[in-house]
mmCIF file of C-alpha atoms (C1' of nucleotides) in Angstrom:
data_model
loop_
_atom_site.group_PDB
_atom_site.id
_atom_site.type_symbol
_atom_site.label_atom_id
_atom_site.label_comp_id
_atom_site.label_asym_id
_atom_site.label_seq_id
_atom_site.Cartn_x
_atom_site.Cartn_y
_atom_site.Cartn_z
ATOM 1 C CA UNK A 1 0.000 0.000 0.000
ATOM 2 C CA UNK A 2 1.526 3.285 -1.488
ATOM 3 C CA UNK A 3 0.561 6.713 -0.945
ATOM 4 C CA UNK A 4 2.272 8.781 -2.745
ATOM 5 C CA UNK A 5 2.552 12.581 -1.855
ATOM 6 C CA UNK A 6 3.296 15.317 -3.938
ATOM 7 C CA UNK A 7 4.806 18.428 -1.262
ATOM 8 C CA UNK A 8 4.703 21.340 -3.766
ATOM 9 C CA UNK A 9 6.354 24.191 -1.666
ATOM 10 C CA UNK A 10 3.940 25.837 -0.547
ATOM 11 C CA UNK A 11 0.713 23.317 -0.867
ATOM 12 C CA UNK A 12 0.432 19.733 -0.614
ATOM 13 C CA UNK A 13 -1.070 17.704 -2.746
ATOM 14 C CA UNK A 14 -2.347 13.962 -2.313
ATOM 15 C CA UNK A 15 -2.438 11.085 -4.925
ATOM 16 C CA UNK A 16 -3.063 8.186 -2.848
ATOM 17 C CA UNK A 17 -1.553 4.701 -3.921
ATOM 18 C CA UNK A 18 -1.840 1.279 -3.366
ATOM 19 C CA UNK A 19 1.018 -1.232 -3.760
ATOM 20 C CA UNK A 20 1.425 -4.444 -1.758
ATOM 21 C CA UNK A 21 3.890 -5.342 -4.091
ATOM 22 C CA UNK A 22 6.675 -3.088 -3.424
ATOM 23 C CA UNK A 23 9.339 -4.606 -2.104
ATOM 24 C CA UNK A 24 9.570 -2.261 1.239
ATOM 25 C CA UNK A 25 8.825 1.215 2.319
ATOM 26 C CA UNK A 26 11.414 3.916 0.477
ATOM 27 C CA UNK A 27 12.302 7.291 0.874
ATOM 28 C CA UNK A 28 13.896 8.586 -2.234
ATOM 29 C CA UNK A 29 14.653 11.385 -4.467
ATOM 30 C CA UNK A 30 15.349 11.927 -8.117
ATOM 31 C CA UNK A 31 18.188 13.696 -10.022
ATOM 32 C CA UNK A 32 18.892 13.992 -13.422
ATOM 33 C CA UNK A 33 21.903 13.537 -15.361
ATOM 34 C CA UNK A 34 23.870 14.789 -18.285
ATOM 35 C CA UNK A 35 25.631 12.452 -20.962
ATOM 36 C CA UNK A 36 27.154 9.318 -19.378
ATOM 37 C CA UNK A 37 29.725 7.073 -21.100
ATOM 38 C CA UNK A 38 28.719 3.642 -20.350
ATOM 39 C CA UNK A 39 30.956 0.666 -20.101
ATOM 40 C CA UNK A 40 29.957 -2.522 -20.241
ATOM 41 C CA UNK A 41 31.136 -4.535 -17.257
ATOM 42 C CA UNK A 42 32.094 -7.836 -19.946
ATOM 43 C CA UNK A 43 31.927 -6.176 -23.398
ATOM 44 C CA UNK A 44 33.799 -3.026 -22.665
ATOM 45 C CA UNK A 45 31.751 -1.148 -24.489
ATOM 46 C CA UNK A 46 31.206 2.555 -24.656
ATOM 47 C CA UNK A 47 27.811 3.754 -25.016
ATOM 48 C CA UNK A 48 26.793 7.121 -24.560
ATOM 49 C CA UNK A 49 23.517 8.467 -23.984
ATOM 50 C CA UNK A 50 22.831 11.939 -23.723
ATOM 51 C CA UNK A 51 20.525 11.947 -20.760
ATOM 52 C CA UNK A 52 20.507 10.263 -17.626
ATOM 53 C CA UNK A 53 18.283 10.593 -14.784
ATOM 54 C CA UNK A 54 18.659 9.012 -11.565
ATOM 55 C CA UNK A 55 16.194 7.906 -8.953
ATOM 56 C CA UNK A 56 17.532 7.244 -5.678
ATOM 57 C CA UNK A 57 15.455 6.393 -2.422
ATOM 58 C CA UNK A 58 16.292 5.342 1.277
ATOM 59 C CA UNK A 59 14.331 2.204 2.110
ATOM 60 C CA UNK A 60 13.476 0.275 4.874
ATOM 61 C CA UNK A 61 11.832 -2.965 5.686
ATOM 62 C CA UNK A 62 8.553 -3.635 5.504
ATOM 63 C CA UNK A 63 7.177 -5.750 8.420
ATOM 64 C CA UNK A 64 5.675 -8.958 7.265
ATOM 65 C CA UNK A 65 2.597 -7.792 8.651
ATOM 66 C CA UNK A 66 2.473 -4.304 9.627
ATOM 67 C CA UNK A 67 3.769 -1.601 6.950
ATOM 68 C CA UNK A 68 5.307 1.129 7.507
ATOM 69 C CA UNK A 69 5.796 4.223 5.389
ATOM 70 C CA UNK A 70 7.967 5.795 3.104
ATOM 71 C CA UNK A 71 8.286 8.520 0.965
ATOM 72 C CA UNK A 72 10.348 9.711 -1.879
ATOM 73 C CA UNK A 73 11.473 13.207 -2.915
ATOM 74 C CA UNK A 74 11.451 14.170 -6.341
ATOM 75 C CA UNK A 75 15.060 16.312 -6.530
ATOM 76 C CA UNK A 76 14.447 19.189 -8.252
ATOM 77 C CA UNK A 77 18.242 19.032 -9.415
ATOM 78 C CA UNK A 78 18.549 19.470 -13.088
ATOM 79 C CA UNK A 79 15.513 18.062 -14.768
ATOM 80 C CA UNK A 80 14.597 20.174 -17.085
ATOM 81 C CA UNK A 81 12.279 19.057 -19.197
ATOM 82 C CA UNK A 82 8.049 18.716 -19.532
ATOM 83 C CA UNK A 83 7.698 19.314 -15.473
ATOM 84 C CA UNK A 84 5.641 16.394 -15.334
ATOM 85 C CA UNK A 85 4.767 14.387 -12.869
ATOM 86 C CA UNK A 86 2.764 11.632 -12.929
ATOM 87 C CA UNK A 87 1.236 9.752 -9.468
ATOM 88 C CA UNK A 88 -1.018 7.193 -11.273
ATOM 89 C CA UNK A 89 -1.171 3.597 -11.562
ATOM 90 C CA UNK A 90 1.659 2.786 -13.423
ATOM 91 C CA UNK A 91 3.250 5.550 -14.652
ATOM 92 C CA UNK A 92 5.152 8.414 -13.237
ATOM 93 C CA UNK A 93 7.410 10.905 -14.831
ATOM 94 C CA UNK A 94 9.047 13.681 -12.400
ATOM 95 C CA UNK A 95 9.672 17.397 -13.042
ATOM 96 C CA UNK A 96 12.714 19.003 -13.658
ATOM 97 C CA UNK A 97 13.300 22.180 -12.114
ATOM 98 C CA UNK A 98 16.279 24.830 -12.054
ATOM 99 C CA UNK A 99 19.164 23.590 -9.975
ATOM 100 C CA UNK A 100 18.675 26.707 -7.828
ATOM 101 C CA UNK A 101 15.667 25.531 -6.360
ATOM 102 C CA UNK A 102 17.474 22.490 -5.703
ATOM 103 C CA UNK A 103 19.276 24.166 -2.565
ATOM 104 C CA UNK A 104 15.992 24.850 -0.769
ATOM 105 C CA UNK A 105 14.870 21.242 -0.668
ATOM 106 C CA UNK A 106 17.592 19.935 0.234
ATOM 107 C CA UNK A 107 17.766 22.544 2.763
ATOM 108 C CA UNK A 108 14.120 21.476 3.454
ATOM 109 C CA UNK A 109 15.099 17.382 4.058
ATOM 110 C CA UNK A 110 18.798 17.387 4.644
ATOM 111 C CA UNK A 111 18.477 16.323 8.121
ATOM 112 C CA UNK A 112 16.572 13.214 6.734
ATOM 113 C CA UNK A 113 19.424 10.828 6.634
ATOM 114 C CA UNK A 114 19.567 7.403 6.367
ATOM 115 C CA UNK A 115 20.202 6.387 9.562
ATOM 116 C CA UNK A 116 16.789 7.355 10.358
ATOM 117 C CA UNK A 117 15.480 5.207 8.641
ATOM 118 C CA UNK A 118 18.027 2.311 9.561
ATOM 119 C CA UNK A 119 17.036 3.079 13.660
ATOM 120 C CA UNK A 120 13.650 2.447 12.642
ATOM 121 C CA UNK A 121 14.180 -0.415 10.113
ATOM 122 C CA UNK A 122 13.104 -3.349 11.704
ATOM 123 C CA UNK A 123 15.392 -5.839 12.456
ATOM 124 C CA UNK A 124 13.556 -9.324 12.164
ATOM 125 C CA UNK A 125 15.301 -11.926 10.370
ATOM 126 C CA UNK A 126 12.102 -11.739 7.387
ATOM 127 C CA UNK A 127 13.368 -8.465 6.338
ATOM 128 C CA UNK A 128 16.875 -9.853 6.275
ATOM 129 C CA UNK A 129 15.253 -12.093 3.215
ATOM 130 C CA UNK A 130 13.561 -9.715 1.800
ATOM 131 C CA UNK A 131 16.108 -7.167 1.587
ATOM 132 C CA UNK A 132 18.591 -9.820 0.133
ATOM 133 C CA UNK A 133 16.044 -10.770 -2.598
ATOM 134 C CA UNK A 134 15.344 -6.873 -3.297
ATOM 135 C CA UNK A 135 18.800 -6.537 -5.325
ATOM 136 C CA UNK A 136 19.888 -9.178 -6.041
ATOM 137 C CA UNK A 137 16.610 -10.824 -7.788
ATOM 138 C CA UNK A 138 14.647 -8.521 -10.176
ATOM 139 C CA UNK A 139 11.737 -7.545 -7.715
ATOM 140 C CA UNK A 140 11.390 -4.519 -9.738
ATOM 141 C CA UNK A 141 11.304 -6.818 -13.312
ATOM 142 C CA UNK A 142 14.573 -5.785 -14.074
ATOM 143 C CA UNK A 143 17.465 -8.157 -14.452
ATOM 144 C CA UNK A 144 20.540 -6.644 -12.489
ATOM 145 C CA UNK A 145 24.320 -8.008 -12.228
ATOM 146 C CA UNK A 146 26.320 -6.905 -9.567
ATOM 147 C CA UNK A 147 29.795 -5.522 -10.653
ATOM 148 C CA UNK A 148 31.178 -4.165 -7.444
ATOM 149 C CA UNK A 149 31.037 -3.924 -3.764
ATOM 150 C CA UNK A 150 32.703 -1.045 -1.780
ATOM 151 C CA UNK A 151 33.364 -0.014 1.583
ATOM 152 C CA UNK A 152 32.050 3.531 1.714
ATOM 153 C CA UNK A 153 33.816 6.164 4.156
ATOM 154 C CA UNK A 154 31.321 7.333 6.198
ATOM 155 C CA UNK A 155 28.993 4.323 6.462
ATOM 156 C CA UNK A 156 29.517 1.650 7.823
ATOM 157 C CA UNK A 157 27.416 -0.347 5.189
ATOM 158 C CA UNK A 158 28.746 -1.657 2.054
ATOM 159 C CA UNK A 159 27.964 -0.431 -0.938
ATOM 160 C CA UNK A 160 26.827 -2.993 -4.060
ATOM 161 C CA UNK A 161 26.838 -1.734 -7.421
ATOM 162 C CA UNK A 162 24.831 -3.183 -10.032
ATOM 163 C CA UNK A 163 23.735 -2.840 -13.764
ATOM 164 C CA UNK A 164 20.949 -3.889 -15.552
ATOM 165 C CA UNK A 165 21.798 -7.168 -17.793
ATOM 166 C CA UNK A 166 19.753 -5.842 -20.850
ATOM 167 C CA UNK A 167 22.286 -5.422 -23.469
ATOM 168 C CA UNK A 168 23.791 -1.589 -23.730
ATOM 169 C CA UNK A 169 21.016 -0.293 -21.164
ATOM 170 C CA UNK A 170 22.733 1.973 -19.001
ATOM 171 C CA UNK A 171 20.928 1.721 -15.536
ATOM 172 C CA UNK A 172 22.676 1.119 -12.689
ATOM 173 C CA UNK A 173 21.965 1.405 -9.115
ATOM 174 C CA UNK A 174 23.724 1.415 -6.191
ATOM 175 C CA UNK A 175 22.271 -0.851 -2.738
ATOM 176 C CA UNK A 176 23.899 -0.057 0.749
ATOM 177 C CA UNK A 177 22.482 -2.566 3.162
ATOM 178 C CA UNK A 178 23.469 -2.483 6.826
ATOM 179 C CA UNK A 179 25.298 -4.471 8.644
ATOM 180 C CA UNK A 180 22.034 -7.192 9.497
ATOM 181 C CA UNK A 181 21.236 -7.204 5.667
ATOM 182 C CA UNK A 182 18.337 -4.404 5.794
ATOM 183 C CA UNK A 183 19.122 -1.878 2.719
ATOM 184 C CA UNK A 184 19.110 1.204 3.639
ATOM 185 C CA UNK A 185 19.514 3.303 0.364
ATOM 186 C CA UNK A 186 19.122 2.658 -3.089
ATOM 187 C CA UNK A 187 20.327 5.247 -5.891
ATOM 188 C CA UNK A 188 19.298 4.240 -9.449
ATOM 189 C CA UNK A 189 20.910 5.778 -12.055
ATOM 190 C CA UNK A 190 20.021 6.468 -15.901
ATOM 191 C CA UNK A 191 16.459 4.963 -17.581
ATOM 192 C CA UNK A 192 15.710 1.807 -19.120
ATOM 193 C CA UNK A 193 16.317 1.863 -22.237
ATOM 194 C CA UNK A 194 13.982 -1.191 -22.651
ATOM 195 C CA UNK A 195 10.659 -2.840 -21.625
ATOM 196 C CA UNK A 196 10.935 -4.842 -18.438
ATOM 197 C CA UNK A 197 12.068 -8.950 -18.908
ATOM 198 C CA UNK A 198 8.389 -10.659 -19.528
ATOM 199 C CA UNK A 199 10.397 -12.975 -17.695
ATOM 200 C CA UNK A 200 12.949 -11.629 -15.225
ATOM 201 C CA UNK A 201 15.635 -14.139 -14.767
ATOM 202 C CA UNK A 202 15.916 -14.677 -11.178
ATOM 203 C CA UNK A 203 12.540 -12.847 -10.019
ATOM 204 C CA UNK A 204 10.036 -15.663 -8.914
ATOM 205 C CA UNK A 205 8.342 -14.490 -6.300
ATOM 206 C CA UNK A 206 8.689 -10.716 -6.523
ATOM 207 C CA UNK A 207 8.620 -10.653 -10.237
ATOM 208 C CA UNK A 208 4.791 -12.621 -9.766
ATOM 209 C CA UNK A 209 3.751 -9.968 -7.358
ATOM 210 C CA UNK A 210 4.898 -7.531 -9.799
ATOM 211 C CA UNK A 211 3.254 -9.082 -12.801
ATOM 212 C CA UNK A 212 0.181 -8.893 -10.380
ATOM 213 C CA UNK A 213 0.054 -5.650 -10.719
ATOM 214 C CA UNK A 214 -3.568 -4.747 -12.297
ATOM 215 C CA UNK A 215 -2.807 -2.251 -15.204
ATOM 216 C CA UNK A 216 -6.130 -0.661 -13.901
ATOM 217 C CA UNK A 217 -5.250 -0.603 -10.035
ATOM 218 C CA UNK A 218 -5.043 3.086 -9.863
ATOM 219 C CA UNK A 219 -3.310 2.659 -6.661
ATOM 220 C CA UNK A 220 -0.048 1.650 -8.070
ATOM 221 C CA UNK A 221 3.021 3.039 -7.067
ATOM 222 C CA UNK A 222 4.866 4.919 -9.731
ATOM 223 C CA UNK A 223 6.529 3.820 -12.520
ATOM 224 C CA UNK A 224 9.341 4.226 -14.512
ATOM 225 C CA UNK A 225 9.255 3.942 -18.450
ATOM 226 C CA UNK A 226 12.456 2.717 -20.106
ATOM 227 C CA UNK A 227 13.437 5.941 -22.279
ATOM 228 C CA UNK A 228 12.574 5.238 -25.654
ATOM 229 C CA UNK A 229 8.926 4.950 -24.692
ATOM 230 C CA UNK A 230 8.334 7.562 -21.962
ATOM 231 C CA UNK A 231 5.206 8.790 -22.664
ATOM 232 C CA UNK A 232 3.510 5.654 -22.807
ATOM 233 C CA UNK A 233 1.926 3.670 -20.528
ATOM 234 C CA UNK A 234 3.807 0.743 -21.027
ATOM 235 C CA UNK A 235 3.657 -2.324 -18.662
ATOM 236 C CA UNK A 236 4.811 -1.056 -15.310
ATOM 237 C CA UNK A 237 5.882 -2.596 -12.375
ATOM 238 C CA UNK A 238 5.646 -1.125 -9.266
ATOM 239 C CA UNK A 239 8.882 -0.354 -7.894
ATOM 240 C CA UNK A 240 10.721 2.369 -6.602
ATOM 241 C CA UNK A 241 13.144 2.227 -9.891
ATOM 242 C CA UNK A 242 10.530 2.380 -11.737
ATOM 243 C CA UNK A 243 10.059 5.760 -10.596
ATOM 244 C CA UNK A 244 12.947 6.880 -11.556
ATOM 245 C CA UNK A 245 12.649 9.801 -13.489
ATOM 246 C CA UNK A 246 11.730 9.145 -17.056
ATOM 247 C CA UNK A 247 12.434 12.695 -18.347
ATOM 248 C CA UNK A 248 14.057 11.771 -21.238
ATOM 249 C CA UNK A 249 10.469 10.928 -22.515
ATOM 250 C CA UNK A 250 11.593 10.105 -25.874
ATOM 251 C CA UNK A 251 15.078 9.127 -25.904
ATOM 252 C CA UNK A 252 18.574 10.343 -23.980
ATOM 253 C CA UNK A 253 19.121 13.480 -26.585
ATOM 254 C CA UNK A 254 16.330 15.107 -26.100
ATOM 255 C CA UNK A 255 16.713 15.011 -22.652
ATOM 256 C CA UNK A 256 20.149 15.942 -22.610
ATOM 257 C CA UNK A 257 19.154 18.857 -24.766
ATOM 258 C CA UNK A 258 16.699 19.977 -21.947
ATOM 259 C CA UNK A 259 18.999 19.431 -19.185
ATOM 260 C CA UNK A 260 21.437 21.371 -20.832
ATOM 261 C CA UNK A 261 19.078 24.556 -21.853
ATOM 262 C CA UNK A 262 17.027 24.541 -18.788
ATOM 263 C CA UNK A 263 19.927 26.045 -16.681
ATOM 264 C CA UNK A 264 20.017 23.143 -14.639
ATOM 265 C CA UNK A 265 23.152 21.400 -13.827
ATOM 266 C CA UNK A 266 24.648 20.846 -16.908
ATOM 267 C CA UNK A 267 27.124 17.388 -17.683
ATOM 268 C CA UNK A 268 29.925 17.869 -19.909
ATOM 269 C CA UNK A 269 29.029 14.618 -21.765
ATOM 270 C CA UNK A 270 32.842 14.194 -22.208
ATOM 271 C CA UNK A 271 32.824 13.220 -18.577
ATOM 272 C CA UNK A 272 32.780 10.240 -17.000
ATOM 273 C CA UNK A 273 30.161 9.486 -15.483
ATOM 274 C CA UNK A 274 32.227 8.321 -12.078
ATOM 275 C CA UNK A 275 31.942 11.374 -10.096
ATOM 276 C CA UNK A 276 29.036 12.594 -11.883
ATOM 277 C CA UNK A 277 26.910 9.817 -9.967
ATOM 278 C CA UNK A 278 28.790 10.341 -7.197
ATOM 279 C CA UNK A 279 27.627 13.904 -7.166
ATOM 280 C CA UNK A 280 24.236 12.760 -7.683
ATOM 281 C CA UNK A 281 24.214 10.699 -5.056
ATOM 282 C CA UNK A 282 25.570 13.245 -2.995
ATOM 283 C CA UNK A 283 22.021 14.962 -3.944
ATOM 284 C CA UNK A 284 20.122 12.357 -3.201
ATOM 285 C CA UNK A 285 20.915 11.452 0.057
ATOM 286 C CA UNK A 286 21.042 15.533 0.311
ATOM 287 C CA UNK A 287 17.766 15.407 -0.051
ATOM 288 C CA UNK A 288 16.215 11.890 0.930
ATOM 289 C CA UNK A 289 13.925 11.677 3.298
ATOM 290 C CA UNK A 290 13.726 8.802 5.300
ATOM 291 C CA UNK A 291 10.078 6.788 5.994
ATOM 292 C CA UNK A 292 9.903 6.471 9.063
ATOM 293 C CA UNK A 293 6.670 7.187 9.913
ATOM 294 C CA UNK A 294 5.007 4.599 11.298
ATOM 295 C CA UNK A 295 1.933 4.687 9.593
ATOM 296 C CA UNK A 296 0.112 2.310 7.915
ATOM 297 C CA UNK A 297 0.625 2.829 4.452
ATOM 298 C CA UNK A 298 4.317 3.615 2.885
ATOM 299 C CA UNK A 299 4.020 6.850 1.812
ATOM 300 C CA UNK A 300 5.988 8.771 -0.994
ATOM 301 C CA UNK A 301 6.255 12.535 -1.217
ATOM 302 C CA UNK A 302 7.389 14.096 -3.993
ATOM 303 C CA UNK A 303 8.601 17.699 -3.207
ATOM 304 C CA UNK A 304 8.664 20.196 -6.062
ATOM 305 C CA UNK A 305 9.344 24.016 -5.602
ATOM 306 C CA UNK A 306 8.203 24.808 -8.586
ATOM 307 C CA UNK A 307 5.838 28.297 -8.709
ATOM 308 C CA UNK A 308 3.445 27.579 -10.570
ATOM 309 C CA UNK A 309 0.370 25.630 -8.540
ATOM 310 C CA UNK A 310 -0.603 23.090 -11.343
ATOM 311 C CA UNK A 311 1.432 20.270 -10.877
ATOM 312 C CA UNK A 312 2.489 19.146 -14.212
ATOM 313 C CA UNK A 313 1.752 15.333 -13.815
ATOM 314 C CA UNK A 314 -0.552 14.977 -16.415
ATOM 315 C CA UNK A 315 -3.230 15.267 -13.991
ATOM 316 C CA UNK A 316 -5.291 18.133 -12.413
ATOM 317 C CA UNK A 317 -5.183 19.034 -8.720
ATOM 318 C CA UNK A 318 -7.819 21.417 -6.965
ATOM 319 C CA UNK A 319 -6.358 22.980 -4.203
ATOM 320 C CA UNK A 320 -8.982 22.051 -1.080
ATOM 321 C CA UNK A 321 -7.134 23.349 2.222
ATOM 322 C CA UNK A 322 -4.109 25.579 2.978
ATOM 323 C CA UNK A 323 -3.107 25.171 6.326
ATOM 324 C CA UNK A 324 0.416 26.164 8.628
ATOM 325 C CA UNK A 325 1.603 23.424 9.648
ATOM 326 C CA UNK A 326 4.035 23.152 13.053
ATOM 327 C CA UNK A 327 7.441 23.067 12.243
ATOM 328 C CA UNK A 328 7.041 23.953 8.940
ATOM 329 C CA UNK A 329 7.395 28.219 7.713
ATOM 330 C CA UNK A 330 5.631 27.059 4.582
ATOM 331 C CA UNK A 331 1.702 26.638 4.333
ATOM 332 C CA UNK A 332 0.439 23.504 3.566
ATOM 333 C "C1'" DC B 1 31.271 -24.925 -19.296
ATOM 334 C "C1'" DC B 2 28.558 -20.927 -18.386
ATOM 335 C "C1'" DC B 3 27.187 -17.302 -15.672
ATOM 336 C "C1'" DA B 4 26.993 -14.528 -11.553
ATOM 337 C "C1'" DT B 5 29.444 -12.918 -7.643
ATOM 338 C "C1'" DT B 6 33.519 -11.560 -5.182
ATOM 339 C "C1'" DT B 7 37.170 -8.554 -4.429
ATOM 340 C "C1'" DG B 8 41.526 -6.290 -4.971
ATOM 341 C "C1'" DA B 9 43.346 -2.998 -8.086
ATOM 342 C "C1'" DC B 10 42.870 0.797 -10.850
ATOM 343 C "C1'" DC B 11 40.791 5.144 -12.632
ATOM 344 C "C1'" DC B 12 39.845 9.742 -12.056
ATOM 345 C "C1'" DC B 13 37.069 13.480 -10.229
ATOM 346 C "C1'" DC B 14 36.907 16.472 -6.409
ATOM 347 C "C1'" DT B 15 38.765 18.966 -2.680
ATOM 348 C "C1'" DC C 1 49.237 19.568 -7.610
ATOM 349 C "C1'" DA C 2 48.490 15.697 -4.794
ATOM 350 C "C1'" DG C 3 45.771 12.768 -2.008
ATOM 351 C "C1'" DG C 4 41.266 10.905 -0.845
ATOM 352 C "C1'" DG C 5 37.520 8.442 -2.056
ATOM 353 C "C1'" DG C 6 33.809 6.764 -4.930
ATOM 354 C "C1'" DG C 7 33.065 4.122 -9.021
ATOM 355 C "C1'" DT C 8 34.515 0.609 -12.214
ATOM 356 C "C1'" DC C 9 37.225 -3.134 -14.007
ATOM 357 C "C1'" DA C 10 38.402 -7.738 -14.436
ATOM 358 C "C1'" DA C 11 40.549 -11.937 -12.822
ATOM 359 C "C1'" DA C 12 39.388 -15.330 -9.566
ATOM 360 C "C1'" DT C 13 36.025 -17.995 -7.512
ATOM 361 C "C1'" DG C 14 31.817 -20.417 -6.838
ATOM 362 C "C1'" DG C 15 27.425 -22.526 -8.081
#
DNA sequence: CCCATTTGACCCCCT
DNA sequence: CAGGGGGTCAAATGG
């Protein structure tokens, strides 16, 4: 069960979602990237793509019974393109907005960290399953390889790199898992550049509770379209990389072209893309939030700062309530 | 034999 | 300019 919560500055908006197949509660955030060179782990070879977007979220185990809540933050960093956003069954695209605003929300969340969420991760031995299965089979449909495991300063959790298996598609994503096997971040980087496995390799269990995803269950979490089909409504899983930020719509150029012109951060596509995602992740976890609200339903928020009061998700939103909320300067 | 994972070494961006 | 550190490579290992 998914809510999903769009945090627009000054208002908040609600698009309520239901997902008991998502693999635990997240807390995320989205960032956008520039040109990437791509090297394949086995083939060595150099790919480029001219847009990039990366979806990273802070996640937590879900109780086998009881669910707690998440929530994801849609970076504002340097997506430039349509400003849409999408909270719908299967489908959801994030804005881009001008790097400048980025500074305010991660101002807004920087305190959210991930240890947050790992104090209030549950530490029953199910999770510890689930959160091995989470990477290392599909859940999400995707087929992943793991290339590399690292020790990162500052954490005491390792840090497991992995790449999607379809040939030349670019995603990555990076798992940190603490020390009792929860994961406690996930940063996905660049879009699919293909439809999700009918049949992912090693998902069995997941993958079916993916695949049981109703196409009509409005309540599904977000999803992320593989870049060469962004606008449509392709099957969708409902996973957190899913929602990884399909701004590229059409294909990497375009997006690139928007990044690039929208005064967001712009990527010299010359460089690697190393430190870039480094960077990005840097962002992310700038501006995750962690879930640890122990409600019943996971809940994502997506936080724009964008001025304008429409959100651009495709959808339309009538304000119903402004209120101040405690702790918070801005009017909800 | 094939494929995925492990893991130490290397690359290179950032400070 | 050099060192630190994150990301990636690729040989070794295991299933």
């Amino acid at each position: 069960m998914w809510r999903f919560e769009f945090l627009k500055l000054a208002y908040e908006y609600h698009c309520f979602a239901e997902d008991e197949t998502l693999p635990s509660p997240t807390t995320g955030s989205f960032a956008a990237r520039g040109a990437f060179n791509w090297k394949n782990n086995q083939q060595n070879v150099k790919q480029e793509s001219k847009n990039h977007s990366d979806f990273s979220f802070q996640t937590q185990a879900r109780p086998p019974i009881s669910s707690s809540s998440s929530m994801f933050q849609s970076s504002n960093t340097s997506i430039q393109t349509t400003q849409e956003q999408a909270c719908n069954n299967n489908y959801f695209q994030a804005q881009e907005l001008p790097k400048q605003e980025y500074g305010s929300v991660q101002t807004l969340s920087s305190e959210l960290t991930t240890k947050t969420l790992q104090s209030n991760a549950p530490a029953n031995g199910g999770f510890h399953q689930q959160a091995q299965t989470l990477s290392r089979k599909s859940d999400d449909g995707f087929n992943w390889r793991k290339y590399g495991q690292k020790q990162v300063k500052g954490s005491e959790n390792p840090r497991s790199y992995y790449k999607c298996t379809y040939p030349n598609c670019p995603t990555k994503k990076k798992v940190e898992r603490s020390l009792d096997g929860q994961i406690t971040e996930i940063v996905y980087k660049g879009n699919h550049n293909h439809p999700k496995p009918q049949n992912p390799r090693k998902s069995s269990s997941n993958s079916h509770a993916i695949h049981a995803l109703n196409p009509t269950n409005t309540n599904e979490i977000p999803d992320q379209t593989y870049a060469n089909h962004g606008n449509s409504q392709m099957d969708s899983i409902g996973t957190p990389e899913h929602s990884s930020i399909s701004i590229g719509d059409d294909d990497f150029e375009q997006s690139s072209q928007r990044s690039k012109s929208g005064g967001g951060e712009e990527f010299d596509e010359d460089e690697p893309n190393a430190k870039r995602w480094k960077n990005e992740a840097d962002h992310n976890e700038g501006i995750s939030a962690p879930g640890n609200r122990t409600v019943r339903e996971p809940r994502v928020v997506v936080q724009t700062t964008s001025d304008i009061d429409i959100l651009d998700d495709g959808y339309r939103w009538r304000k119903y309530g402004q209120k101040v909320v405690k702790g918070n300067p801005n009017p909800r």
